[in-house]
PDB file of C-alpha atoms in Angstrom:
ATOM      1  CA  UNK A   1      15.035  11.134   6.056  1.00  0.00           C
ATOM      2  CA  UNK A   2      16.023   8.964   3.405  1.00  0.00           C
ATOM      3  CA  UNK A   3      16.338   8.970  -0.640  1.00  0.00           C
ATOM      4  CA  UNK A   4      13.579  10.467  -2.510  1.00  0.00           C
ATOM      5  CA  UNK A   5      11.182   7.766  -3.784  1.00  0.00           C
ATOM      6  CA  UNK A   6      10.976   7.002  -7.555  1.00  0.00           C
ATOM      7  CA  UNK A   7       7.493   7.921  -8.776  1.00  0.00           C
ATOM      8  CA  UNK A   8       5.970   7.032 -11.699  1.00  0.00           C
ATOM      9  CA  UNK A   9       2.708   7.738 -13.153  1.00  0.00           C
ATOM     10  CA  UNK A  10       0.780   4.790 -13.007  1.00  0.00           C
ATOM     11  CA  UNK A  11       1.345   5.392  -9.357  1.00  0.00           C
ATOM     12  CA  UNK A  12      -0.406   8.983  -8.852  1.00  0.00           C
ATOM     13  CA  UNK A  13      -3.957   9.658  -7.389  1.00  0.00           C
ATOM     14  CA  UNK A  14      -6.576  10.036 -10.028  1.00  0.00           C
ATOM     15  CA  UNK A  15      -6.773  13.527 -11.188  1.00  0.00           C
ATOM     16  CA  UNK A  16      -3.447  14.764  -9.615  1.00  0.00           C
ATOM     17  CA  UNK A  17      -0.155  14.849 -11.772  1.00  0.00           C
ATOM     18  CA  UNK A  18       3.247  16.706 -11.343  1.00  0.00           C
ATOM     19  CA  UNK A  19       4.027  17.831  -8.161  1.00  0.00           C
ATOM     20  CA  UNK A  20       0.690  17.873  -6.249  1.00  0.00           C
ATOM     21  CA  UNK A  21       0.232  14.009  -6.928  1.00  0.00           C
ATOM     22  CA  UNK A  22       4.024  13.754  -5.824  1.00  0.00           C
ATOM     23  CA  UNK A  23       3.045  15.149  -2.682  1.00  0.00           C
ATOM     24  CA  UNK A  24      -0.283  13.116  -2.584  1.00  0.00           C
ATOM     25  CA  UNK A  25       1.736  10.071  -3.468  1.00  0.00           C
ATOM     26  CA  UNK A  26       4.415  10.247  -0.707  1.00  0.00           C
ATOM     27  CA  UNK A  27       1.780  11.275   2.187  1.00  0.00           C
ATOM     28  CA  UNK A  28       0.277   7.923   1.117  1.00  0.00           C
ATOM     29  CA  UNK A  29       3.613   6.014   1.133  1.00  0.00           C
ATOM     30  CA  UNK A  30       4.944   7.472   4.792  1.00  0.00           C
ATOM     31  CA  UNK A  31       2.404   9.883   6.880  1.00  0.00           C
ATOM     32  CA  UNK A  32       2.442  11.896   8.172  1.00  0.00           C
ATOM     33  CA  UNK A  33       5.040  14.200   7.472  1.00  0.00           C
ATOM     34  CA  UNK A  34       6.393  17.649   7.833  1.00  0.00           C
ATOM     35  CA  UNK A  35       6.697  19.878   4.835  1.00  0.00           C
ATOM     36  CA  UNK A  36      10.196  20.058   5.266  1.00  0.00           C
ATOM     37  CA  UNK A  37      10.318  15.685   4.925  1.00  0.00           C
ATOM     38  CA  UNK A  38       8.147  16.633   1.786  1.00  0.00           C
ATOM     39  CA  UNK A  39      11.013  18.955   0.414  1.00  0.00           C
ATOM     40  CA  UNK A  40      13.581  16.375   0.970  1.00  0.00           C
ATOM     41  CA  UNK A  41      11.728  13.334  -0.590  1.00  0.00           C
ATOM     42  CA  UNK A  42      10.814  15.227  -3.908  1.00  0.00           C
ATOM     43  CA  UNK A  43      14.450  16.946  -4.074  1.00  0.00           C
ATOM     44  CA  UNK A  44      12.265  20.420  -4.386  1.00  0.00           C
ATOM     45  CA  UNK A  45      12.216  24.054  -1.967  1.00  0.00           C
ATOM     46  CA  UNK A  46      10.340  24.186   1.265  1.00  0.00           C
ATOM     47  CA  UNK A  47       8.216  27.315  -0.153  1.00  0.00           C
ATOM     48  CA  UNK A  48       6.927  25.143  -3.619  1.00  0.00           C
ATOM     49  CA  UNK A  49       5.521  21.997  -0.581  1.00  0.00           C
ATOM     50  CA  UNK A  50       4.160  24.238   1.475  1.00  0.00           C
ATOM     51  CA  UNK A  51       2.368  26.055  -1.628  1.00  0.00           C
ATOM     52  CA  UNK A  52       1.327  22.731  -2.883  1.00  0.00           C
ATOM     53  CA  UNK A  53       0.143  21.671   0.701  1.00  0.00           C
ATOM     54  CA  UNK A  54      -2.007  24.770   1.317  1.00  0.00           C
ATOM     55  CA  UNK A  55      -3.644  23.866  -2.385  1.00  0.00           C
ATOM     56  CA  UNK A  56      -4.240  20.468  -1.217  1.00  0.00           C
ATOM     57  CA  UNK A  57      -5.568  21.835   2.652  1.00  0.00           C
ATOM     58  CA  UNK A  58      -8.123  24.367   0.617  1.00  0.00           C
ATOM     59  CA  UNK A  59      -9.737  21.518  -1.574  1.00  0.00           C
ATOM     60  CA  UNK A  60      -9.967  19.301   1.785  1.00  0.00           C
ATOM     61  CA  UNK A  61      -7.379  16.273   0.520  1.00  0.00           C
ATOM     62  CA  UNK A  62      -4.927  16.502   3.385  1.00  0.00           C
ATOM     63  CA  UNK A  63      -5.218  17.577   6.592  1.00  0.00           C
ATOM     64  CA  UNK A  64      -2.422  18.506   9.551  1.00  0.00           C
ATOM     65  CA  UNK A  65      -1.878  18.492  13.049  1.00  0.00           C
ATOM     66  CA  UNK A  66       0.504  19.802  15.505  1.00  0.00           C
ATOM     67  CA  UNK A  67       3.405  17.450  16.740  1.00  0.00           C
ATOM     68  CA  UNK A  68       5.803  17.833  19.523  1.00  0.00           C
ATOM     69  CA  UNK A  69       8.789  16.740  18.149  1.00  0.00           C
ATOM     70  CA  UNK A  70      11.969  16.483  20.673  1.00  0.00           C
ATOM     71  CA  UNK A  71      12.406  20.382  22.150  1.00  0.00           C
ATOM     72  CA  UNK A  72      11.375  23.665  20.416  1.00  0.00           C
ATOM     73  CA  UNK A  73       8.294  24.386  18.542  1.00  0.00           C
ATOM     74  CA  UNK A  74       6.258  22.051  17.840  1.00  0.00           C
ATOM     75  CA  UNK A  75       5.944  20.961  13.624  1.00  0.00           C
ATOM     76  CA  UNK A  76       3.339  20.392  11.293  1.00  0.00           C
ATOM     77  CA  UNK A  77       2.549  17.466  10.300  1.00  0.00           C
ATOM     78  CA  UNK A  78       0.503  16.296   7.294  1.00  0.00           C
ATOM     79  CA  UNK A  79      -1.506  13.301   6.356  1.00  0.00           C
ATOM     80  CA  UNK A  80      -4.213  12.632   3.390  1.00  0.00           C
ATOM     81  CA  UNK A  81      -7.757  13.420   4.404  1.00  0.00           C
ATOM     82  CA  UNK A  82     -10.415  10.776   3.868  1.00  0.00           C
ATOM     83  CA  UNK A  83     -11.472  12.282   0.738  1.00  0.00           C
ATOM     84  CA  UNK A  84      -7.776  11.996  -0.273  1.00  0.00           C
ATOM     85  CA  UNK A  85      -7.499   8.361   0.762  1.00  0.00           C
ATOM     86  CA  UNK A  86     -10.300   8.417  -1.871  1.00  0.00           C
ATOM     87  CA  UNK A  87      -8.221   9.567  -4.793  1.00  0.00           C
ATOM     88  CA  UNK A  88      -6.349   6.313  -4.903  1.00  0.00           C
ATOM     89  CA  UNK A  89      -6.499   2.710  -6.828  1.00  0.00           C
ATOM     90  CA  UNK A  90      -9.752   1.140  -5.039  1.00  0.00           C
ATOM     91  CA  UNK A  91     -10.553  -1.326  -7.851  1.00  0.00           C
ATOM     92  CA  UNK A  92     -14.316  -0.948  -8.330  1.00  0.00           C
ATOM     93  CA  UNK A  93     -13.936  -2.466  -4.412  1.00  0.00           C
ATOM     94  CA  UNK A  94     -17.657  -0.786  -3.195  1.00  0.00           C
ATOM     95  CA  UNK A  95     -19.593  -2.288  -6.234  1.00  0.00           C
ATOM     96  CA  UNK A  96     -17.679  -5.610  -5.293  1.00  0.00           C
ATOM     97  CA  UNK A  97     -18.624  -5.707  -2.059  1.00  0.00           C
ATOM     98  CA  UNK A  98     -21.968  -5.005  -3.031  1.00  0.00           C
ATOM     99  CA  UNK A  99     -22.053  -7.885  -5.548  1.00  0.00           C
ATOM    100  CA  UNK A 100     -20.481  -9.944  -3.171  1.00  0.00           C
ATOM    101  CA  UNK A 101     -23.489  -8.722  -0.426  1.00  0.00           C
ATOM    102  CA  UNK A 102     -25.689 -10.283  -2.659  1.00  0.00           C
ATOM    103  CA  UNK A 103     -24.013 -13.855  -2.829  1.00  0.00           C
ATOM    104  CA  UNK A 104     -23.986 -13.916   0.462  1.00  0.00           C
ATOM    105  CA  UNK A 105     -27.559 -13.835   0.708  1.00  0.00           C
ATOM    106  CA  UNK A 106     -28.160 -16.485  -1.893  1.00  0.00           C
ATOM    107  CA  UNK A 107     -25.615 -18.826  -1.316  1.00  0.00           C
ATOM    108  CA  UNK A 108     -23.680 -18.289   2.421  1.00  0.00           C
ATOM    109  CA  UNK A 109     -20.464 -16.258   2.989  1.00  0.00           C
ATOM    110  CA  UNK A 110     -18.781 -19.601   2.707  1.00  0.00           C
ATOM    111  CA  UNK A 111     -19.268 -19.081  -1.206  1.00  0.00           C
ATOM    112  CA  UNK A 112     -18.108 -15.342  -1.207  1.00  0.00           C
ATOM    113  CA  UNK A 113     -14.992 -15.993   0.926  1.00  0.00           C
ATOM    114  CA  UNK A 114     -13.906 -18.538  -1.969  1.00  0.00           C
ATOM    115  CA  UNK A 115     -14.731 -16.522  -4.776  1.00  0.00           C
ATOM    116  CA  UNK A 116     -12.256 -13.925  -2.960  1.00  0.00           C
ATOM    117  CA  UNK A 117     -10.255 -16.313  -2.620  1.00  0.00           C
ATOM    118  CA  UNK A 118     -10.596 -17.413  -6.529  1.00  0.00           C
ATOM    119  CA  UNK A 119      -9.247 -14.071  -7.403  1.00  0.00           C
ATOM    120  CA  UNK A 120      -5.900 -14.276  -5.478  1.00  0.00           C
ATOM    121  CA  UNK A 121      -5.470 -17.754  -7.447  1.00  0.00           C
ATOM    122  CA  UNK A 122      -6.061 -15.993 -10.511  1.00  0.00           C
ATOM    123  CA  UNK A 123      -3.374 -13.527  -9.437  1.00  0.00           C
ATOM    124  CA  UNK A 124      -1.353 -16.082  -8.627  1.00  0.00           C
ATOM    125  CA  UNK A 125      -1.607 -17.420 -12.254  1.00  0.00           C
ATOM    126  CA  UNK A 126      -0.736 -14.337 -13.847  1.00  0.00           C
ATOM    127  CA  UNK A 127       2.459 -14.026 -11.941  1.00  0.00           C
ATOM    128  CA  UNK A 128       3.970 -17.429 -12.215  1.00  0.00           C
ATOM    129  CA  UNK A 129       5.117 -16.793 -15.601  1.00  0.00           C
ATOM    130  CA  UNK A 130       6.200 -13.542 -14.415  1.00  0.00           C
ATOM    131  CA  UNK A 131       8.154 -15.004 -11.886  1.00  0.00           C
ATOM    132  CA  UNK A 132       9.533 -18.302 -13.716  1.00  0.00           C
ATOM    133  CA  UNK A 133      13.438 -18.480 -13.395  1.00  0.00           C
ATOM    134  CA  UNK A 134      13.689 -15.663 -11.959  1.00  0.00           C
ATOM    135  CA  UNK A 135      15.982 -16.526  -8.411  1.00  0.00           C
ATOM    136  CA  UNK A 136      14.705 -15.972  -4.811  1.00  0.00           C
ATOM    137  CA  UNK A 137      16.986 -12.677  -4.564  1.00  0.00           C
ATOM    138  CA  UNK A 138      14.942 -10.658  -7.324  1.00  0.00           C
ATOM    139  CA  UNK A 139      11.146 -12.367  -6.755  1.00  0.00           C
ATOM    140  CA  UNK A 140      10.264 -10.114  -4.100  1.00  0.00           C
ATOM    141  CA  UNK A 141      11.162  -6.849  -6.685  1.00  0.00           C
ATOM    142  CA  UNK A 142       9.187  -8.729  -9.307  1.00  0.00           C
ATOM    143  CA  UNK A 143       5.824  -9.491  -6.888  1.00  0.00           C
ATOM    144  CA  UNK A 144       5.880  -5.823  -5.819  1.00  0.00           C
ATOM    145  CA  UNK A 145       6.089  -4.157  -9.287  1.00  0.00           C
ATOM    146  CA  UNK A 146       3.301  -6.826  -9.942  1.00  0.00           C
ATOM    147  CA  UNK A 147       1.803  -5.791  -6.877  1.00  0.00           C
ATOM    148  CA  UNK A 148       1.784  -2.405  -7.962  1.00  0.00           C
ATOM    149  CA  UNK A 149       0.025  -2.604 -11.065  1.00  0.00           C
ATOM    150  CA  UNK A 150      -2.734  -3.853  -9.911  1.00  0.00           C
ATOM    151  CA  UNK A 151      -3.235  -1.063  -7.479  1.00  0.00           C
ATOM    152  CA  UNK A 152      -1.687  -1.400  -4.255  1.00  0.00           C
ATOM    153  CA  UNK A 153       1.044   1.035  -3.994  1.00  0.00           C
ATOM    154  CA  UNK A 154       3.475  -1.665  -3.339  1.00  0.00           C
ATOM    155  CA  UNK A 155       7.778  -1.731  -2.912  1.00  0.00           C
ATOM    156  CA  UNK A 156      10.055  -4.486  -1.221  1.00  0.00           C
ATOM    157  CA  UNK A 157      12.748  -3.712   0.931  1.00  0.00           C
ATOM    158  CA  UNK A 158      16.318  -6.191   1.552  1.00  0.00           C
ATOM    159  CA  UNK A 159      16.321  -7.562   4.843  1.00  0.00           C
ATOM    160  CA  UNK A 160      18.586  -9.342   7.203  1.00  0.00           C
ATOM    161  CA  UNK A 161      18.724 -12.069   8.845  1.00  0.00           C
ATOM    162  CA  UNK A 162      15.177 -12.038  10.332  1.00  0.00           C
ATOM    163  CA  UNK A 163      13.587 -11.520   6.388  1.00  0.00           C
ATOM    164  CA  UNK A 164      12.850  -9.021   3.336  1.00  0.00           C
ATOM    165  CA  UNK A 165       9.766  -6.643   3.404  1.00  0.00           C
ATOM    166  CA  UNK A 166       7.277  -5.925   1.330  1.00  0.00           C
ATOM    167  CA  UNK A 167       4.980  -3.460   1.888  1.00  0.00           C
ATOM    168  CA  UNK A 168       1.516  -2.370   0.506  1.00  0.00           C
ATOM    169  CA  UNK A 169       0.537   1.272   0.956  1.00  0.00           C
ATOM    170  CA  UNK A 170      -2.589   1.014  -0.616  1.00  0.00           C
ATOM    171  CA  UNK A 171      -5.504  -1.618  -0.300  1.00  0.00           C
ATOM    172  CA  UNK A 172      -7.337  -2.001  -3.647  1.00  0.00           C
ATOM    173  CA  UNK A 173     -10.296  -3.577  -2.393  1.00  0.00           C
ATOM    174  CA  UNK A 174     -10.577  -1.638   1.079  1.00  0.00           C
ATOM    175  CA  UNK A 175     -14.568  -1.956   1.291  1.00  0.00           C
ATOM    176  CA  UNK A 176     -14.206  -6.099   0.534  1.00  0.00           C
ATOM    177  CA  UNK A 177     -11.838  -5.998   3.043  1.00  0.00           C
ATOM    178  CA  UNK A 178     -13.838  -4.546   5.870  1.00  0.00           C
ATOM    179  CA  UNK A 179     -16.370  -6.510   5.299  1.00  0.00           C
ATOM    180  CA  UNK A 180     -14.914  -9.750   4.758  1.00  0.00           C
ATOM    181  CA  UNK A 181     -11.305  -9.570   6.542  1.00  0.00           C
ATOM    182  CA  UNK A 182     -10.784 -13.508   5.642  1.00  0.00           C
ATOM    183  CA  UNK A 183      -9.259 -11.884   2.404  1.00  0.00           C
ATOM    184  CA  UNK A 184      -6.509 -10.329   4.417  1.00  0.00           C
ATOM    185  CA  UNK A 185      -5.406 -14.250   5.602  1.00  0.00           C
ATOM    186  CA  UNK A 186      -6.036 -15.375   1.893  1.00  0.00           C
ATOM    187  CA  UNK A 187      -3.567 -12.847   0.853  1.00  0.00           C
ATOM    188  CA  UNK A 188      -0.754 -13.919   2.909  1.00  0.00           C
ATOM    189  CA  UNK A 189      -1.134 -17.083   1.847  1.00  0.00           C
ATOM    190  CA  UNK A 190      -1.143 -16.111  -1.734  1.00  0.00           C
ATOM    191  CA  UNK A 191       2.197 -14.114  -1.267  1.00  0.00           C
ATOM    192  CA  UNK A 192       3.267 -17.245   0.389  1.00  0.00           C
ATOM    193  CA  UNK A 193       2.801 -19.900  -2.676  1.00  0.00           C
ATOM    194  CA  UNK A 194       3.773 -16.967  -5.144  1.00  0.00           C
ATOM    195  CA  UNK A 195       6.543 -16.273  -3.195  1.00  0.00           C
ATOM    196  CA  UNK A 196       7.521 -20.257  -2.287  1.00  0.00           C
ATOM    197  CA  UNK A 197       8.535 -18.110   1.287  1.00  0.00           C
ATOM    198  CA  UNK A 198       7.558 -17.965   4.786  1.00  0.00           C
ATOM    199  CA  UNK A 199       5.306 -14.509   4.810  1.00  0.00           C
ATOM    200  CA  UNK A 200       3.953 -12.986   8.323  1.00  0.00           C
ATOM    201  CA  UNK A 201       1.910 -10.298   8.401  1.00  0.00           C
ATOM    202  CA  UNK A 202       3.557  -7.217  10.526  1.00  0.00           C
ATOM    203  CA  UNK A 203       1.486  -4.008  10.008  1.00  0.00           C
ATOM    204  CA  UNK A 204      -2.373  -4.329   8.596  1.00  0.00           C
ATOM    205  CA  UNK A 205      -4.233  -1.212   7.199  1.00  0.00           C
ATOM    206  CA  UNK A 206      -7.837  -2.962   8.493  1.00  0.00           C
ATOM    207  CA  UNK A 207      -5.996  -2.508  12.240  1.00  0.00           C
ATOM    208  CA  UNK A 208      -5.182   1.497  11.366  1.00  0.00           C
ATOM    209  CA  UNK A 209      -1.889   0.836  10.326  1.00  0.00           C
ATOM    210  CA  UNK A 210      -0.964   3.199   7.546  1.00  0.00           C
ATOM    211  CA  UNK A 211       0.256   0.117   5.395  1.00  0.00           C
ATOM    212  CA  UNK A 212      -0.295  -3.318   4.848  1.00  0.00           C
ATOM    213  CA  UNK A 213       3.955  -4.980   5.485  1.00  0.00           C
ATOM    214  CA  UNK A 214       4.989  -8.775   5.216  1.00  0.00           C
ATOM    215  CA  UNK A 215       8.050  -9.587   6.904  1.00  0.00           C
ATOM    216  CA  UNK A 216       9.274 -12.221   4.142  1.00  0.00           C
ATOM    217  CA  UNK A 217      11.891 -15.013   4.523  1.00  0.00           C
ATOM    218  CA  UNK A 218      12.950 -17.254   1.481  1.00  0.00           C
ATOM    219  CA  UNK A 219      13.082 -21.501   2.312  1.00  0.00           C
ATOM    220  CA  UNK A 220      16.620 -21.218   1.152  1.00  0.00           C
ATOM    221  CA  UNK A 221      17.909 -18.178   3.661  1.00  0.00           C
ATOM    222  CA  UNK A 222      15.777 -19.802   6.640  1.00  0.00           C
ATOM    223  CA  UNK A 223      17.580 -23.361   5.996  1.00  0.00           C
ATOM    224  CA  UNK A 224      20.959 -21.598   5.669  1.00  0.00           C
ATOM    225  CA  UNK A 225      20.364 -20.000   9.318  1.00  0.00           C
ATOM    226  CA  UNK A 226      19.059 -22.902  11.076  1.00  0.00           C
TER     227      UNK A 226
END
């Protein structure tokens, strides 16, 4: 089941510390799960999950279902509710979009798609120093703590030969994205320059994947192989 995550605070739901936003925090990173995949990831009993699950079930932030699971009984899995989705990092996204709305009216979606597209250059700029002299092996890490911090749940992963991973489980700006997906393609080309690596997009949140993932191959390692 793997190694339990590292959590730290910045990276709990609003309102929800210690071991509730733990559980909160890895339902967002990896649902659904069973209580017992709970208990293993937070290195705590079976009885203290499913007492912080039923907590969570009575105040209508996760929900679960029945899943057959190989032979025997069937388990219980668990996933965030809507209204738990809602407890995470959304960066003022819904009064954006609304701003944005209004743009689009006055001056064309043409000039709201750039001013998204402004703000990943702006992130872009921010990270460069960040990143300067620092070699390909460790930029992914750096991009994904960067990532992070401004709100989207993210962690990179080694690869082999076919790339790294880096994965977002949480979309910031999930209303602008509905309603203007062309940020989703200006993204991957931001992570691209910032990057200076090939980046395809292999899971997308705006599709009902539970994460945004970039399959991520460095110049260097793609020249080496070829």
């Amino acid at each position: 089941m793997g190694a339990p995550l590292p959590l730290v605070d910045s990276t709990l739901p609003a309102g929800h510390k210690g071991q509730r936003g733990a559980v909160l925090t890895q339902l967002k990173r990896a649902q659904p799960l069973t209580a017992k995949d709970l208990a293993v990831r937070l290195g705590v009993s079976l009885n203290a999950v499913r007492h912080h699950l039923k907590e969570l079930e009575a105040e209508g932030l996760v929900a679960y279902r029945r899943e057959h699971r190989g032979v025997g009984a069937p388990a219980f899995t668990y996933r965030l509710s809507p209204a738990g989705e809602g407890l995470f990092p959304r960066r003022y996204s819904e009064a954006l979009s609304a701003l944005l709305g209004t743009l689009v009216e006055r001056e064309g979606r043409a000039a709201a798609v750039g001013l998204l597209e402004s703000y990943f250059g702006q992130v872009a700029g921010r990270m460069r120093g960040e990143l300067e002299g620092v070699p390909e092996a460790a930029r992914l890490e750096v991009v994904a703590r960067l990532l992070s911090e401004e709100g989207y749940m993210a962690e990179s992963r080694a690869g082999d030969d076919s790339g790294a991973v880096l994965t977002e489980h949480n979309c910031a700006i999930s209303a602008v994205a509905e309603r203007f997906p062309e940020i989703c393609a200006a993204e991957a080309r931001f992570l691209a320059e910032v990057l200076g690596a090939e980046v395809e997009r292999t899971g997308h949140i705006l599709s009902g994947c539970p994460a945004c993932a970039y399959r991520v191959r460095f110049r260097g390692a793609a020249e080496e192989s070829s």
